[in-house]
Short mmCIF file of C-alpha atoms in Angstrom, two decimals:
data_model
loop_
_atom_site.label_atom_id
_atom_site.label_comp_id
_atom_site.label_asym_id
_atom_site.label_seq_id
_atom_site.Cartn_x
_atom_site.Cartn_y
_atom_site.Cartn_z
CA UNK R 300 0.00 0.00 0.00
CA UNK R 301 2.82 2.40 0.77
CA UNK R 302 4.32 1.99 -2.70
CA UNK R 303 1.12 2.52 -4.74
CA UNK R 304 -1.22 5.40 -5.41
CA UNK R 305 -4.70 5.32 -3.95
CA UNK R 306 -7.51 3.76 -5.98
CA UNK R 307 -8.95 6.39 -8.37
CA UNK R 308 -12.40 7.67 -7.51
CA UNK R 309 -15.31 6.88 -9.78
CA UNK R 310 -16.42 9.97 -11.70
CA UNK R 311 -20.11 10.18 -12.51
CA UNK R 312 -22.40 12.93 -13.74
CA UNK R 313 -23.75 13.42 -10.22
CA UNK R 314 -20.38 14.04 -8.56
CA UNK R 315 -18.46 15.66 -11.44
CA UNK R 316 -19.02 19.21 -10.17
CA UNK R 317 -18.11 18.24 -6.60
CA UNK R 318 -14.69 16.96 -7.63
CA UNK R 319 -14.20 19.91 -10.00
CA UNK R 320 -14.85 22.40 -7.19
CA UNK R 321 -12.58 20.51 -4.79
CA UNK R 322 -9.57 20.02 -7.04
CA UNK R 323 -10.03 22.70 -9.69
CA UNK R 324 -7.90 25.82 -9.86
CA UNK R 325 -8.06 28.91 -12.06
CA UNK R 326 -5.08 28.76 -14.38
CA UNK R 327 -4.42 28.39 -18.05
CA UNK R 328 -1.45 28.41 -20.40
CA UNK R 329 -1.94 30.30 -23.63
CA UNK R 330 -0.86 28.50 -26.82
CA UNK R 331 2.49 29.61 -28.17
CA UNK R 332 1.60 29.28 -31.84
CA UNK R 333 1.80 32.58 -33.73
CA UNK R 334 0.01 33.08 -37.00
CA UNK R 335 2.11 34.66 -39.78
CA UNK R 336 0.97 38.12 -40.73
CA UNK R 337 2.22 40.91 -42.96
CA UNK R 338 1.86 44.63 -42.50
CA UNK R 339 0.73 47.05 -45.19
CA UNK R 340 4.25 48.47 -45.60
CA UNK R 341 7.87 47.67 -44.76
CA UNK R 342 9.22 48.69 -41.38
CA UNK R 343 12.88 49.17 -40.53
CA UNK R 344 14.53 45.77 -40.14
CA UNK R 345 11.75 43.80 -41.85
CA UNK R 346 12.97 41.17 -44.34
CA UNK R 347 12.47 42.20 -47.96
CA UNK R 348 10.13 39.75 -49.69
CA UNK R 349 10.73 38.30 -53.15
CA UNK R 350 8.55 36.04 -55.30
CA UNK R 351 9.61 33.24 -57.66
CA UNK R 352 6.97 33.19 -60.39
CA UNK R 353 8.08 29.87 -61.93
CA UNK R 354 7.69 27.91 -58.69
CA UNK R 355 5.08 30.14 -56.92
CA UNK R 356 7.33 30.46 -53.88
CA UNK R 357 7.47 33.47 -51.56
CA UNK R 358 10.90 34.02 -50.04
CA UNK R 359 13.20 36.78 -48.77
CA UNK R 360 16.03 38.72 -50.37
CA UNK R 361 19.20 37.29 -48.84
CA UNK R 362 22.61 38.81 -48.18
CA UNK R 363 25.39 36.27 -47.56
CA UNK R 364 27.39 36.76 -44.34
CA UNK R 365 30.33 34.97 -42.74
CA UNK R 366 29.83 32.48 -39.95
CA UNK R 367 32.25 31.54 -37.19
CA UNK R 368 35.99 32.02 -37.04
CA UNK R 369 36.50 30.46 -40.46
CA UNK R 370 34.48 33.21 -42.14
CA UNK R 371 32.68 30.81 -44.50
CA UNK R 372 29.65 32.15 -46.35
CA UNK R 373 26.14 31.53 -45.07
CA UNK R 374 23.48 32.25 -47.69
CA UNK R 375 20.40 32.16 -45.44
CA UNK R 376 20.74 35.65 -43.94
CA UNK R 377 17.79 37.89 -44.94
CA UNK R 378 18.41 41.48 -45.99
CA UNK R 379 16.66 43.95 -43.70
CA UNK R 380 14.68 46.95 -44.93
CA UNK R 381 16.59 50.23 -44.36
CA UNK R 382 19.49 48.16 -42.98
CA UNK R 383 22.38 49.27 -45.18
CA UNK R 384 25.48 47.17 -44.62
CA UNK R 385 28.34 45.48 -46.45
CA UNK R 386 29.37 41.89 -45.81
CA UNK R 387 32.22 39.65 -46.93
CA UNK R 388 32.78 35.93 -46.57
CA UNK R 389 34.89 33.07 -47.92
CA UNK R 390 33.83 30.25 -50.24
CA UNK R 391 35.86 27.06 -50.75
CA UNK R 392 35.76 25.21 -54.07
CA UNK R 393 37.18 21.76 -54.75
CA UNK R 394 37.20 22.41 -58.49
CA UNK R 395 37.02 26.11 -59.30
CA UNK R 396 36.74 25.70 -63.07
CA UNK R 397 33.75 23.35 -62.68
CA UNK R 398 32.12 25.42 -59.93
CA UNK R 399 32.41 28.54 -62.05
CA UNK R 400 29.84 27.03 -64.41
CA UNK R 401 27.58 25.04 -62.07
CA UNK R 402 27.65 26.84 -58.70
CA UNK R 403 24.81 29.41 -58.34
CA UNK R 404 26.97 31.47 -55.99
CA UNK R 405 29.28 32.29 -58.92
CA UNK R 406 26.45 32.86 -61.41
CA UNK R 407 25.48 36.53 -61.62
CA UNK R 408 22.00 35.62 -62.95
CA UNK R 409 21.06 33.87 -59.70
CA UNK R 410 21.16 37.23 -57.91
CA UNK R 411 18.55 38.96 -60.05
CA UNK R 412 16.77 36.61 -62.47
CA UNK R 413 13.61 34.49 -62.03
CA UNK R 414 12.25 36.51 -59.12
CA UNK R 415 10.71 39.88 -58.39
CA UNK R 416 10.90 42.09 -55.31
CA UNK R 417 7.62 42.95 -53.59
CA UNK R 418 7.05 46.69 -53.20
CA UNK R 419 5.18 46.12 -49.94
CA UNK R 420 4.52 42.95 -47.90
CA UNK R 421 1.49 40.88 -48.81
CA UNK R 422 -1.64 42.28 -47.22
CA UNK R 423 -4.30 40.37 -49.16
CA UNK R 424 -6.63 37.70 -47.83
CA UNK R 425 -5.02 34.30 -47.30
CA UNK R 426 -7.30 31.63 -48.71
CA UNK R 427 -7.38 28.24 -46.97
CA UNK R 428 -7.84 25.97 -49.95
CA UNK R 429 -6.05 22.65 -49.71
CA UNK R 430 -4.74 20.21 -47.14
CA UNK R 431 -2.69 17.17 -48.17
CA UNK R 432 -2.11 14.25 -45.82
CA UNK R 433 0.25 11.36 -46.61
CA UNK R 434 -0.07 8.27 -44.40
CA UNK R 435 2.67 5.63 -44.52
CA UNK R 436 2.27 2.25 -42.81
CA UNK R 437 5.52 0.47 -42.05
CA UNK R 438 6.90 -2.56 -40.24
CA UNK R 439 10.21 -2.59 -38.43
CA UNK R 440 11.28 -5.78 -40.21
CA UNK R 441 9.47 -5.62 -43.56
CA UNK R 442 9.80 -1.92 -44.37
CA UNK R 443 7.02 0.24 -45.85
CA UNK R 444 3.80 -1.72 -46.31
CA UNK R 445 1.46 0.84 -47.85
CA UNK R 446 1.15 4.54 -48.65
CA UNK R 447 -2.07 6.54 -48.91
CA UNK R 448 -2.83 10.18 -49.52
CA UNK R 449 -5.88 12.25 -48.60
CA UNK R 450 -6.87 15.68 -49.91
CA UNK R 451 -9.06 18.34 -48.41
CA UNK R 452 -10.03 20.88 -51.06
CA UNK R 453 -12.43 23.79 -51.35
CA UNK R 454 -13.56 26.31 -53.92
CA UNK R 455 -11.59 29.56 -53.95
CA UNK R 456 -12.48 33.03 -55.11
CA UNK R 457 -11.08 36.48 -54.63
CA UNK R 458 -8.90 39.14 -56.10
CA UNK R 459 -6.06 38.20 -58.46
CA UNK R 460 -3.60 39.31 -55.76
CA UNK R 461 -4.95 36.99 -53.09
CA UNK R 462 -2.49 34.48 -51.71
CA UNK R 463 -3.09 30.78 -51.35
CA UNK R 464 -2.13 28.79 -48.27
CA UNK R 465 -1.55 25.03 -48.47
CA UNK R 466 -0.84 22.52 -45.70
CA UNK R 467 1.08 19.26 -46.01
CA UNK R 468 1.24 16.51 -43.39
CA UNK R 469 3.25 13.28 -43.30
CA UNK R 470 2.32 10.55 -40.79
CA UNK R 471 3.84 7.15 -40.12
CA UNK R 472 1.96 4.18 -38.65
CA UNK R 473 3.34 0.95 -37.26
CA UNK R 474 1.67 -2.01 -38.94
CA UNK R 475 0.46 -4.87 -36.79
CA UNK R 476 -0.11 -8.49 -37.84
CA UNK R 477 -3.68 -9.35 -38.73
CA UNK R 478 -5.09 -12.14 -36.59
CA UNK R 479 -7.09 -14.95 -38.23
CA UNK R 480 -10.77 -14.11 -38.54
CA UNK R 481 -10.23 -10.34 -38.19
CA UNK R 482 -10.37 -7.70 -40.89
CA UNK R 483 -7.23 -5.65 -41.51
CA UNK R 484 -7.23 -2.26 -39.85
CA UNK R 485 -7.64 0.79 -42.03
CA UNK R 486 -5.33 3.76 -41.65
CA UNK R 487 -8.21 6.14 -41.00
CA UNK R 488 -8.90 4.40 -37.66
CA UNK R 489 -5.31 4.35 -36.43
CA UNK R 490 -3.67 7.10 -34.41
CA UNK R 491 -0.27 7.29 -32.79
CA UNK R 492 -0.14 6.51 -29.10
CA UNK R 493 -0.33 9.37 -26.64
CA UNK R 494 1.39 7.30 -23.95
CA UNK R 495 2.02 3.71 -22.90
CA UNK R 496 -0.14 3.24 -21.01
CA UNK R 497 -0.53 6.59 -19.22
CA UNK R 498 -0.81 9.90 -21.06
CA UNK R 499 2.36 11.89 -21.73
CA UNK R 500 2.17 15.62 -21.06
CA UNK R 501 1.79 17.42 -24.38
CA UNK R 502 0.45 14.38 -26.25
CA UNK R 503 -2.93 14.69 -28.02
CA UNK R 504 -6.03 13.68 -26.07
CA UNK R 505 -7.75 10.76 -27.80
CA UNK R 506 -11.51 10.78 -28.38
CA UNK R 507 -13.87 8.53 -30.30
CA UNK R 508 -17.07 8.95 -32.25
CA UNK R 509 -18.92 5.73 -33.11
CA UNK R 510 -15.68 3.79 -32.64
CA UNK R 511 -13.57 6.04 -34.90
CA UNK R 512 -10.58 7.44 -33.01
CA UNK R 513 -9.43 11.03 -33.46
CA UNK R 514 -7.71 13.85 -31.59
CA UNK R 515 -9.67 16.26 -29.43
CA UNK R 516 -9.56 19.69 -31.06
CA UNK R 517 -10.83 23.23 -30.53
CA UNK R 518 -11.35 26.34 -32.64
CA UNK R 519 -8.41 28.07 -34.26
CA UNK R 520 -8.29 31.63 -35.53
CA UNK R 521 -6.82 32.98 -38.73
CA UNK R 522 -4.51 35.98 -38.94
CA UNK R 523 -7.51 38.31 -39.27
CA UNK R 524 -9.25 36.87 -36.19
CA UNK R 525 -11.85 34.84 -38.07
CA UNK R 526 -12.51 31.18 -37.24
CA UNK R 527 -10.64 28.80 -39.51
CA UNK R 528 -12.85 26.50 -41.56
CA UNK R 529 -10.29 23.70 -41.87
CA UNK R 530 -7.64 24.03 -39.14
CA UNK R 531 -8.18 23.43 -35.42
CA UNK R 532 -5.88 23.35 -32.40
CA UNK R 533 -5.17 19.87 -31.01
CA UNK R 534 -5.87 19.56 -27.28
CA UNK R 535 -2.67 18.43 -25.56
CA UNK R 536 -2.83 16.46 -22.34
CA UNK R 537 -2.03 18.49 -19.22
CA UNK R 538 -1.90 21.85 -20.99
CA UNK R 539 -4.69 24.33 -20.41
CA UNK R 540 -5.70 26.37 -23.44
CA UNK R 541 -7.89 29.30 -24.39
CA UNK R 542 -8.74 30.34 -27.94
CA UNK R 543 -11.06 32.88 -29.49
CA UNK R 544 -12.23 33.82 -32.97
CA UNK R 545 -15.14 35.37 -34.84
CA UNK R 546 -17.48 33.18 -36.89
CA UNK R 547 -19.13 34.71 -39.93
CA UNK R 548 -22.86 34.12 -40.34
CA UNK R 549 -24.66 34.24 -43.66
CA UNK R 550 -28.08 35.94 -43.64
CA UNK R 551 -30.91 33.42 -43.14
CA UNK R 552 -34.44 34.28 -44.23
CA UNK R 553 -36.23 31.14 -43.05
CA UNK R 554 -38.57 31.26 -40.07
CA UNK R 555 -36.40 28.83 -38.06
CA UNK R 556 -33.26 30.93 -38.48
CA UNK R 557 -32.62 30.92 -34.71
CA UNK R 558 -32.45 27.12 -34.62
CA UNK R 559 -30.21 27.14 -37.69
CA UNK R 560 -27.75 29.57 -36.07
CA UNK R 561 -27.71 27.54 -32.86
CA UNK R 562 -26.84 24.34 -34.69
CA UNK R 563 -24.18 26.09 -36.76
CA UNK R 564 -22.46 27.48 -33.67
CA UNK R 565 -22.65 24.12 -31.85
CA UNK R 566 -21.04 22.42 -34.84
CA UNK R 567 -18.34 25.07 -35.10
CA UNK R 568 -17.42 24.73 -31.41
CA UNK R 569 -17.41 20.92 -31.27
CA UNK R 570 -15.90 20.29 -34.71
CA UNK R 571 -17.01 18.22 -37.67
CA UNK R 572 -17.34 15.01 -35.63
CA UNK R 573 -18.96 15.23 -32.22
CA UNK R 574 -16.89 13.62 -29.48
CA UNK R 575 -18.68 10.85 -27.58
CA UNK R 576 -15.93 9.10 -25.56
CA UNK R 577 -12.47 10.00 -24.30
CA UNK R 578 -9.61 7.54 -23.88
CA UNK R 579 -8.70 6.81 -20.27
CA UNK R 580 -5.07 6.07 -21.18
CA UNK R 581 -2.82 7.17 -24.01
CA UNK R 582 -2.63 3.67 -25.50
CA UNK R 583 -6.37 2.96 -25.57
CA UNK R 584 -7.65 0.71 -28.36
CA UNK R 585 -10.92 1.51 -30.07
CA UNK R 586 -12.16 -2.08 -29.65
CA UNK R 587 -11.64 -2.15 -25.85
CA UNK R 588 -14.69 -0.51 -24.25
CA UNK R 589 -13.16 -0.55 -20.75
CA UNK R 590 -10.40 1.79 -21.93
CA UNK R 591 -12.89 4.58 -22.72
CA UNK R 592 -15.25 6.75 -20.70
CA UNK R 593 -18.21 8.78 -21.92
CA UNK R 594 -17.97 12.57 -22.27
CA UNK R 595 -20.64 14.49 -20.39
CA UNK R 596 -22.15 17.11 -22.70
CA UNK R 597 -24.22 19.95 -21.23
CA UNK R 598 -25.86 22.10 -23.86
CA UNK R 599 -27.65 25.36 -23.22
CA UNK R 600 -30.87 24.87 -21.31
CA UNK R 601 -32.70 27.51 -23.36
CA UNK R 602 -34.23 26.11 -26.53
CA UNK R 603 -34.54 27.86 -29.85
CA UNK R 604 -37.02 30.71 -29.89
CA UNK R 605 -38.59 31.75 -33.18
CA UNK R 606 -38.14 35.45 -32.78
CA UNK R 607 -36.79 38.03 -35.16
CA UNK R 608 -35.29 40.12 -32.35
CA UNK R 609 -33.52 37.68 -29.98
CA UNK R 610 -31.96 34.23 -30.11
CA UNK R 611 -29.98 32.45 -27.37
CA UNK R 612 -26.87 30.89 -28.95
CA UNK R 613 -23.76 29.11 -27.59
CA UNK R 614 -20.72 31.39 -27.54
CA UNK R 615 -18.33 29.57 -25.17
CA UNK R 616 -17.28 25.93 -24.84
CA UNK R 617 -15.54 24.86 -21.64
CA UNK R 618 -13.84 21.47 -21.84
CA UNK R 619 -13.16 20.22 -18.31
CA UNK R 620 -10.94 17.14 -17.91
CA UNK R 621 -10.32 15.39 -14.57
CA UNK R 622 -7.21 13.20 -14.36
CA UNK R 623 -5.01 11.45 -11.83
CA UNK R 624 -1.72 9.60 -11.41
CA UNK R 625 -1.98 5.86 -10.67
CA UNK R 626 0.40 2.95 -10.20
CA UNK R 627 3.86 2.79 -8.74
CA UNK R 628 5.42 5.87 -7.21
CA UNK R 629 8.59 5.09 -9.15
CA UNK R 630 6.72 5.09 -12.49
CA UNK R 631 3.35 6.88 -12.18
CA UNK R 632 0.90 6.73 -15.08
CA UNK R 633 -1.52 9.54 -15.91
CA UNK R 634 -5.07 8.57 -16.81
CA UNK R 635 -8.28 10.51 -17.43
CA UNK R 636 -11.15 9.99 -15.00
CA UNK R 637 -13.82 12.05 -16.73
CA UNK R 638 -14.48 14.88 -19.20
CA UNK R 639 -17.29 17.35 -19.73
CA UNK R 640 -18.28 19.70 -22.56
CA UNK R 641 -20.03 22.69 -20.97
CA UNK R 642 -21.60 25.27 -23.28
CA UNK R 643 -22.32 28.82 -22.19
CA UNK R 644 -24.95 30.75 -24.10
CA UNK R 645 -25.70 34.40 -24.70
CA UNK R 646 -28.70 36.10 -26.30
CA UNK R 647 -28.12 37.28 -29.84
CA UNK R 648 -30.33 40.32 -30.17
CA UNK R 649 -30.31 40.68 -33.93
CA UNK R 650 -30.34 37.69 -36.26
CA UNK R 651 -28.85 39.84 -38.99
CA UNK R 652 -25.55 40.01 -37.10
CA UNK R 653 -22.73 39.19 -39.50
CA UNK R 654 -20.20 37.74 -37.00
CA UNK R 655 -20.35 36.09 -33.58
CA UNK R 656 -17.34 35.90 -31.20
CA UNK R 657 -16.65 32.35 -30.00
CA UNK R 658 -14.39 31.20 -27.15
CA UNK R 659 -13.06 27.78 -26.16
CA UNK R 660 -11.41 27.01 -22.81
CA UNK R 661 -9.70 23.73 -21.90
CA UNK R 662 -8.75 23.00 -18.26
CA UNK R 663 -7.06 19.93 -16.77
CA UNK R 664 -7.72 19.23 -13.09
CA UNK R 665 -5.31 17.01 -11.17
CA UNK R 666 -7.12 14.75 -8.68
CA UNK R 667 -4.13 12.67 -7.61
CA UNK R 668 -4.28 11.52 -3.98
CA UNK R 669 -0.74 10.88 -2.86
CA UNK R 670 -0.18 8.09 -0.34
CA UNK R 671 1.49 8.61 3.03
CA UNK R 672 5.30 8.69 2.95
CA UNK R 673 6.81 5.22 3.34
CA UNK R 674 8.59 4.32 6.58
CA UNK R 675 12.38 4.13 6.64
CA UNK R 676 13.83 0.81 5.54
CA UNK R 677 16.69 -0.90 7.43
CA UNK R 678 20.11 -0.23 6.02
CA UNK R 679 22.24 -3.02 4.59
CA UNK R 680 25.50 -2.04 6.30
CA UNK R 681 24.81 -1.17 9.92
CA UNK R 682 27.77 -0.55 12.23
CA UNK R 683 27.53 -2.04 15.76
CA UNK R 684 28.37 0.17 18.78
CA UNK R 685 31.91 -0.22 20.13
CA UNK R 686 30.68 -1.42 23.58
CA UNK R 687 28.12 -3.95 22.41
CA UNK R 688 30.11 -6.80 24.10
CA UNK R 689 30.51 -4.87 27.36
CA UNK R 690 28.13 -7.10 29.40
CA UNK R 691 29.98 -10.22 28.28
CA UNK R 692 33.33 -8.70 29.17
CA UNK R 693 32.09 -7.76 32.62
CA UNK R 694 30.74 -11.24 33.27
CA UNK R 695 33.97 -12.83 32.08
CA UNK R 696 36.06 -10.58 34.31
CA UNK R 697 33.88 -11.37 37.34
CA UNK R 698 34.26 -15.09 36.70
CA UNK R 699 38.03 -14.79 36.50
CA UNK R 700 38.13 -12.75 39.72
CA UNK R 701 35.91 -15.30 41.52
CA UNK R 702 38.21 -18.20 40.52
CA UNK R 703 41.27 -16.33 41.81
CA UNK R 704 39.64 -15.70 45.17
CA UNK R 705 38.79 -19.40 45.58
CA UNK R 706 42.40 -20.40 44.89
CA UNK R 707 43.75 -18.00 47.52
CA UNK R 708 41.25 -19.22 50.12
CA UNK R 709 42.09 -22.88 49.40
CA UNK R 710 45.82 -22.14 49.73
CA UNK R 711 45.30 -20.40 53.08
CA UNK R 712 43.24 -23.34 54.35
CA UNK R 713 46.05 -25.75 53.51
CA UNK R 714 48.58 -23.62 55.44
CA UNK R 715 46.33 -23.46 58.51
CA UNK R 716 45.77 -27.21 58.44
CA UNK R 717 49.53 -27.82 58.26
CA UNK R 718 50.20 -25.62 61.31
CA UNK R 719 47.51 -27.21 63.41
CA UNK R 720 48.58 -30.74 62.58
CA UNK R 721 52.21 -30.11 63.55
#
């Protein structure tokens, strides 16, 4: 008992708030991700942007500088706006005559051809249009087993100067042998582990919807503050988060426009697939029901009201996750005890409102009950006190003294007997 954590408490809908009030604390860590943005004009020190028309690549004008004591050239240094300076560096060539023809550093055209300099930084709307995902299944002994690719596309429109943002993802999966009588697993239902078995801090929280595993996610804003239609922040275990954005609403003329807006905001807050269960451990398998626990979802109590002046809509989603450490003190494992989606609503006075501000808050509450400190264990090498044999020495000395006294008395008796007899 002294070397194990206490048995985790059972979290139910009736006692969820009690444990949240007892163990919960007000704290949150803001995400460190920064969205790229460009100003309407160059400021002093800003990198000067260039554009390669043949490859549709946006880059920066670079000024080579020397690096380290050797003074060798480094070509990745961007030139700063209004930062006038001269640099010099050294280049080493194994074959100068060959490098003179093939090395771009010695080709004058590479410093001015095939690109143009932007007068001002890009300040047009960035269109989220495509997301490419490569999934590679491999085995440690048999190499790559299969490769698949998925695309997420959308229609684009805008000014000719609008920029296009693309996202590319590469994921690797470990293939497992297929047991007899079972169907092979598809890549869409496999996710990397978030721990083994307990969650690792910073790993994605696993959720499931009708048996399909995915990562818990929340809203993500674009550079202009609007809610992204395709990208969402992944909820990381043990890290509190808070995000906000503005969702654009198209004008609705139907009579049930309030109900339509409510459902649209609910879907935006919870994502494309509504989360039903959360994995207790980071290595949970979708087929093992005991490794999952249901998510408590509390929607707004006010129903849709068919009114042209007011509509109560969800504007905030609070994701509350209770967790604890279990197992050996020498190797504790983090597991989730329960989770709740709590929506907060606010009246929307005018249905013709073009945008609605949305907020998502994620809090992790530690409910670990630490056991009492273990008692001290006996040491292997104990040193005995120097006088541990003192009682034995005293007894031995007394015995020797007693024997000497008897000998003296016996000798005296013999002398007295000899005198008397004579």
